[in-house]
XYZ file of C-alpha atoms in Angstrom:
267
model
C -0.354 -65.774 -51.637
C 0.942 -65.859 -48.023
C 3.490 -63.842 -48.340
C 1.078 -60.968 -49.858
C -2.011 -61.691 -47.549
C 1.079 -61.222 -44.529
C 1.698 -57.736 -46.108
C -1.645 -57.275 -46.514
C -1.952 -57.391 -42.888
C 1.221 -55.557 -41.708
C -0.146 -52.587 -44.179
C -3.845 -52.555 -42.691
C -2.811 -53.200 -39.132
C -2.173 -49.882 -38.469
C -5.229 -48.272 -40.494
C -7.311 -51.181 -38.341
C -5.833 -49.648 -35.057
C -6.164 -45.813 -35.484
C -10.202 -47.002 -36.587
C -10.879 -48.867 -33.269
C -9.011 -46.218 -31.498
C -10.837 -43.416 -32.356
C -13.648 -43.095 -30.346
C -11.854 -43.235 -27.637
C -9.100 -41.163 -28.596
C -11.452 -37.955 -29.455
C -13.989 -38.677 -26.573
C -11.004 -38.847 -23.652
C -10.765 -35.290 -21.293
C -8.279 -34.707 -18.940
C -8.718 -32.875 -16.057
C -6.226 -31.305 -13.138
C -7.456 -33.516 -9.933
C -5.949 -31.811 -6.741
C -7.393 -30.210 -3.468
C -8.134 -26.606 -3.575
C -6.639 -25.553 -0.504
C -4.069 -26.736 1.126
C -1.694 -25.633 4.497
C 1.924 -24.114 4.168
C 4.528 -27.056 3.823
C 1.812 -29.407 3.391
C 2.990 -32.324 0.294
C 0.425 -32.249 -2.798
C 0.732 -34.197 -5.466
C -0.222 -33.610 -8.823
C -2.316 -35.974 -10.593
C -4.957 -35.517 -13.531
C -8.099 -37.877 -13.990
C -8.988 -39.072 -17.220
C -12.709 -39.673 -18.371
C -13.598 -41.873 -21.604
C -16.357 -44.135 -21.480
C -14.058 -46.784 -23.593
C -10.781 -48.600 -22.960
C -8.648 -45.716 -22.333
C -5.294 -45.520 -24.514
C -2.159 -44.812 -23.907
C -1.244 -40.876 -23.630
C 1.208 -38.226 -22.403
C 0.609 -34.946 -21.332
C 2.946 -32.319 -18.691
C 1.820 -29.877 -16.161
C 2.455 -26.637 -16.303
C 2.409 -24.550 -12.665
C 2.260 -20.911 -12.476
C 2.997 -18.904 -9.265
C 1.996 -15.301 -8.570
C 5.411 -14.370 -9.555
C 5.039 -15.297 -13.100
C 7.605 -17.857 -12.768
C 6.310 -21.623 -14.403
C 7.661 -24.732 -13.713
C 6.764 -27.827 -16.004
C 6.147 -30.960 -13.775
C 5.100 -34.787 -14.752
C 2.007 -36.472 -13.126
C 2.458 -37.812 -9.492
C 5.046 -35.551 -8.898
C 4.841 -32.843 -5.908
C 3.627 -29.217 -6.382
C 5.976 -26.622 -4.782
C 4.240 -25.761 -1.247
C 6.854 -24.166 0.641
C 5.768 -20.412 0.268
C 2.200 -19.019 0.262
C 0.911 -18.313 -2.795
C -2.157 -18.945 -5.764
C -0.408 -21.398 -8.018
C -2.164 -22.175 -11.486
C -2.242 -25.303 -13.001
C -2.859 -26.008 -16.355
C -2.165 -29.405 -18.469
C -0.307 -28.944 -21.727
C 1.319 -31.262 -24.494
C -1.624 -33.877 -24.177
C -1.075 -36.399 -26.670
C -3.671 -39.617 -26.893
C -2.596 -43.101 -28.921
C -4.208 -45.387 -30.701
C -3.665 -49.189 -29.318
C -0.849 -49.931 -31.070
C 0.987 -46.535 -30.207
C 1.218 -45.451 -33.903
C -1.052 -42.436 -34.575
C -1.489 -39.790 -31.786
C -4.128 -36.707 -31.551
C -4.445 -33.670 -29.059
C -6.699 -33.927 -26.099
C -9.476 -32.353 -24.790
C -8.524 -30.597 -21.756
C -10.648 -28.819 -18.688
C -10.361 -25.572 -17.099
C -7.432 -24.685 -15.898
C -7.080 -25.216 -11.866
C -5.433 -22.746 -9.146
C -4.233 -24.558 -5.604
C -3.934 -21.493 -2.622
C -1.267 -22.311 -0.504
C -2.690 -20.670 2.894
C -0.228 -19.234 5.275
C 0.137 -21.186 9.032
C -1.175 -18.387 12.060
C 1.016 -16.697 13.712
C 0.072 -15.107 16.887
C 0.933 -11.333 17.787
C 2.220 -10.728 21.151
C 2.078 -6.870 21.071
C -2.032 -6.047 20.435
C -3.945 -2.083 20.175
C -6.430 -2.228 23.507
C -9.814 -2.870 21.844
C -11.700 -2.243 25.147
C -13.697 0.700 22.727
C -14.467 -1.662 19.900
C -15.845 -3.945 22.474
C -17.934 -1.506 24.466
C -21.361 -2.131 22.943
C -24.022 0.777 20.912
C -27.293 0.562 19.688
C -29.022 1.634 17.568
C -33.227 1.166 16.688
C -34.183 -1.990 14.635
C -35.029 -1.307 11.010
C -38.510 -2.776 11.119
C -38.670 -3.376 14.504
C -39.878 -7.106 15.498
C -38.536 -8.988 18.188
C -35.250 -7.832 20.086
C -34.304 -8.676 23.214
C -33.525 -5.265 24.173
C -35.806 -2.306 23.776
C -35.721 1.692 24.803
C -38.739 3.085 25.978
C -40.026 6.505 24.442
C -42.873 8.503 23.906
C -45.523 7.544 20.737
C -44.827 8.875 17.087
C -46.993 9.139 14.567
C -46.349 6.289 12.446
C -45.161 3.770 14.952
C -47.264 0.515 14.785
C -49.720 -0.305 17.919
C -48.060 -3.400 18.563
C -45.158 -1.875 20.495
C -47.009 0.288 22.648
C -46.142 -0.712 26.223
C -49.922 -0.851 27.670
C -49.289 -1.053 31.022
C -46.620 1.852 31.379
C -48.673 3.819 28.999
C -52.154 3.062 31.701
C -49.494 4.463 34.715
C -48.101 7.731 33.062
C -51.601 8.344 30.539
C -49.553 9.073 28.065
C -48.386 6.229 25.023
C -45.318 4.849 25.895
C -43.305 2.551 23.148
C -41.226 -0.192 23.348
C -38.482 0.749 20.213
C -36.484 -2.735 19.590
C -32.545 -1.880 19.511
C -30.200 -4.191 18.065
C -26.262 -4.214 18.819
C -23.884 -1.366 16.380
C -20.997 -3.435 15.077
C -18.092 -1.548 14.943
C -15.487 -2.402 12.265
C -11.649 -2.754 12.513
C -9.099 -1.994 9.810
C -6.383 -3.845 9.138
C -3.309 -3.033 6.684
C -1.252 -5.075 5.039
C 1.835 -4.099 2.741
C 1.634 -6.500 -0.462
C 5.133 -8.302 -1.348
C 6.427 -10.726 -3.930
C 6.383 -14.361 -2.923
C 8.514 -15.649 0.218
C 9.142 -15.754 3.524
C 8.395 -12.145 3.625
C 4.825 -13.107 2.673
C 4.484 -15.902 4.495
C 5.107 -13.811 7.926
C 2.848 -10.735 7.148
C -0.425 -13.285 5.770
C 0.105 -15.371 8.665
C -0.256 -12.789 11.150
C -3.321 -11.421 8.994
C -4.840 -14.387 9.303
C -4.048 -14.884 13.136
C -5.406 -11.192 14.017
C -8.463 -11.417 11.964
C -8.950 -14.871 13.333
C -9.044 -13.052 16.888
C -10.917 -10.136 16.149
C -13.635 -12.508 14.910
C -13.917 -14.256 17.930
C -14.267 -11.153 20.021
C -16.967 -10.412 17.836
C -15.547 -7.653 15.623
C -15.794 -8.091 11.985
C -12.872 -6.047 10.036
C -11.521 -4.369 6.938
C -8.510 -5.700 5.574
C -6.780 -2.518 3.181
C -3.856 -4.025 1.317
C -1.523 -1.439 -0.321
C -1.008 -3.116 -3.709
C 1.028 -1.709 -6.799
C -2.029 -0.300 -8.357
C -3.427 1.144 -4.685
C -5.445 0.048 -1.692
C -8.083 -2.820 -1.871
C -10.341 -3.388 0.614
C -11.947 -6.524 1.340
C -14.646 -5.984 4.099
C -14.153 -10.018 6.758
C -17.533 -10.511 9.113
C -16.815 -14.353 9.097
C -14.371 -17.049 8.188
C -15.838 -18.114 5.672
C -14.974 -14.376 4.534
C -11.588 -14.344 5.619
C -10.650 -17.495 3.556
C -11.867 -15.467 0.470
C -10.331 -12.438 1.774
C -6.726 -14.589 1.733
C -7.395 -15.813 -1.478
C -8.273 -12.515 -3.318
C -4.999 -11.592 -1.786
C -2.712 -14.435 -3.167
C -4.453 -14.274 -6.193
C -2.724 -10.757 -6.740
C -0.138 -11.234 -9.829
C 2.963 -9.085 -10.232
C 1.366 -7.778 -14.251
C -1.563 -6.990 -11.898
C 0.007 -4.379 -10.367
C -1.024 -6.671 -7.100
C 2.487 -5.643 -5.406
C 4.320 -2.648 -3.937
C 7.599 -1.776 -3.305
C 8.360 -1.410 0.288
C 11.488 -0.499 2.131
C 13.117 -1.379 5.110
């Protein structure tokens, strides 16, 4: 009776494992857990949290990385993603397998959204600049609405202009109504062009110096268009603060060679 109540156990064992292993096994979810954004040459490593509200099992699982290139590279968790050129690299977890406790019985993962790190170029400051004393040379124009501005252009009453901006006291000295028309400043916009190329250190010059100029023309105070010439023809992506720019370098990493996000150049 030992002997049989000893297989009885060896038999069950497993079936007793892959029942208390279960719940966690189908309510576990993986998910890629790395930093958005990150600088060019700057070390990120690759790591994936796990969520299950029970005693997590054992499991196995690879990460795939995709650069705009279409090249993929398989990596294993805690290992380094490949930083050294700019670029939108996408990051998806394959091959998840979860155990039971004892390591016998295995099922597939739930896994998240994939998950795309932008590798943002490092500024690079042009010494030879286009004067922009024109760009900087202020025009007005009237205020839609009018309201409060602290600069205004006197003229002579319209019909239709609201009594509130009549200038009383000029208007009592020449007896005729005189208005005070709020102006506010005419931003001028600057184009910038940028020749789309596959990854590399080709790349890496021509979005750092993007970034660098745009940076600058910002902090004169003159938003910008950037018009890249892609392989499927010019995008423009209109940049009136960094916040916009960031997005602006993004949309442009994001461009994959199937895309037609590329063109040929020459030298």
């Amino acid at each position: 009776w030992l002997s049989f109540l000893l297989l009885a156990c060896v038999v069950l064992l497993p079936l007793f494992s892959l029942a208390l292993s279960l719940p966690s096994m189908l309510l576990a979810r993986f998910q890629f857990q790395c930093p958005n954004r990150c600088d060019l040459g700057q070390e990120l490593t690759a790591r994936v949290s796990v969520r299950c509200p029970l005693p997590m099992p054992e499991y196995r699982l690879r990460l795939l990385v995709t650069d705009p290139a279409g090249q993929s590279r398989w990596l294993k968790e805690g290992a380094s993603l490949p930083a050294e050129h700019c670029a939108a690299l996408r990051c998806r977890i394959r091959g998840v397998r979860v155990y039971d406790y004892l390591g016998l019985w295995f099922l597939p993962g739930s896994v998240g959204s994939d998950f795309t790190v932008h590798i943002f170029p490092r500024p690079l400051q042009l010494h030879s600049l286009p004067k922009l004393d024109r760009y900087l040379s202020q025009a007005w124009r009237p205020k839609a609405g009018g309201g409060f501005s602290e600069n205004h252009e006197l003229r002579l009453y319209r019909p239709g202009d609201q009594l509130n901006q009549i200038h009383w006291k000029l208007s009592a000295k020449t007896g005729k109504y005189i208005i005070r028309e709020a102006m506010e400043p005419l931003r001028r916009r600057v184009i910038v062009g940028i020749v789309m190329e596959p990854t590399g250190a080709a790349l890496d010059r021509k979005l750092g110096r993007l970034w660098w100029l745009c940076c600058h023309l910002l902090d004169q105070g003159l938003p910008c268009i950037i018009r890249a010439m892609t392989g499927s023809g010019i995008r423009e992506i209109p940049v009136a603060s960094r916040e916009a720019l960031e997005e602006a370098i993004r949309t442009l990493l994001e461009l994959r060679k199937e895309d037609g996000g590329w063109a040929i150049t020459g030298h």
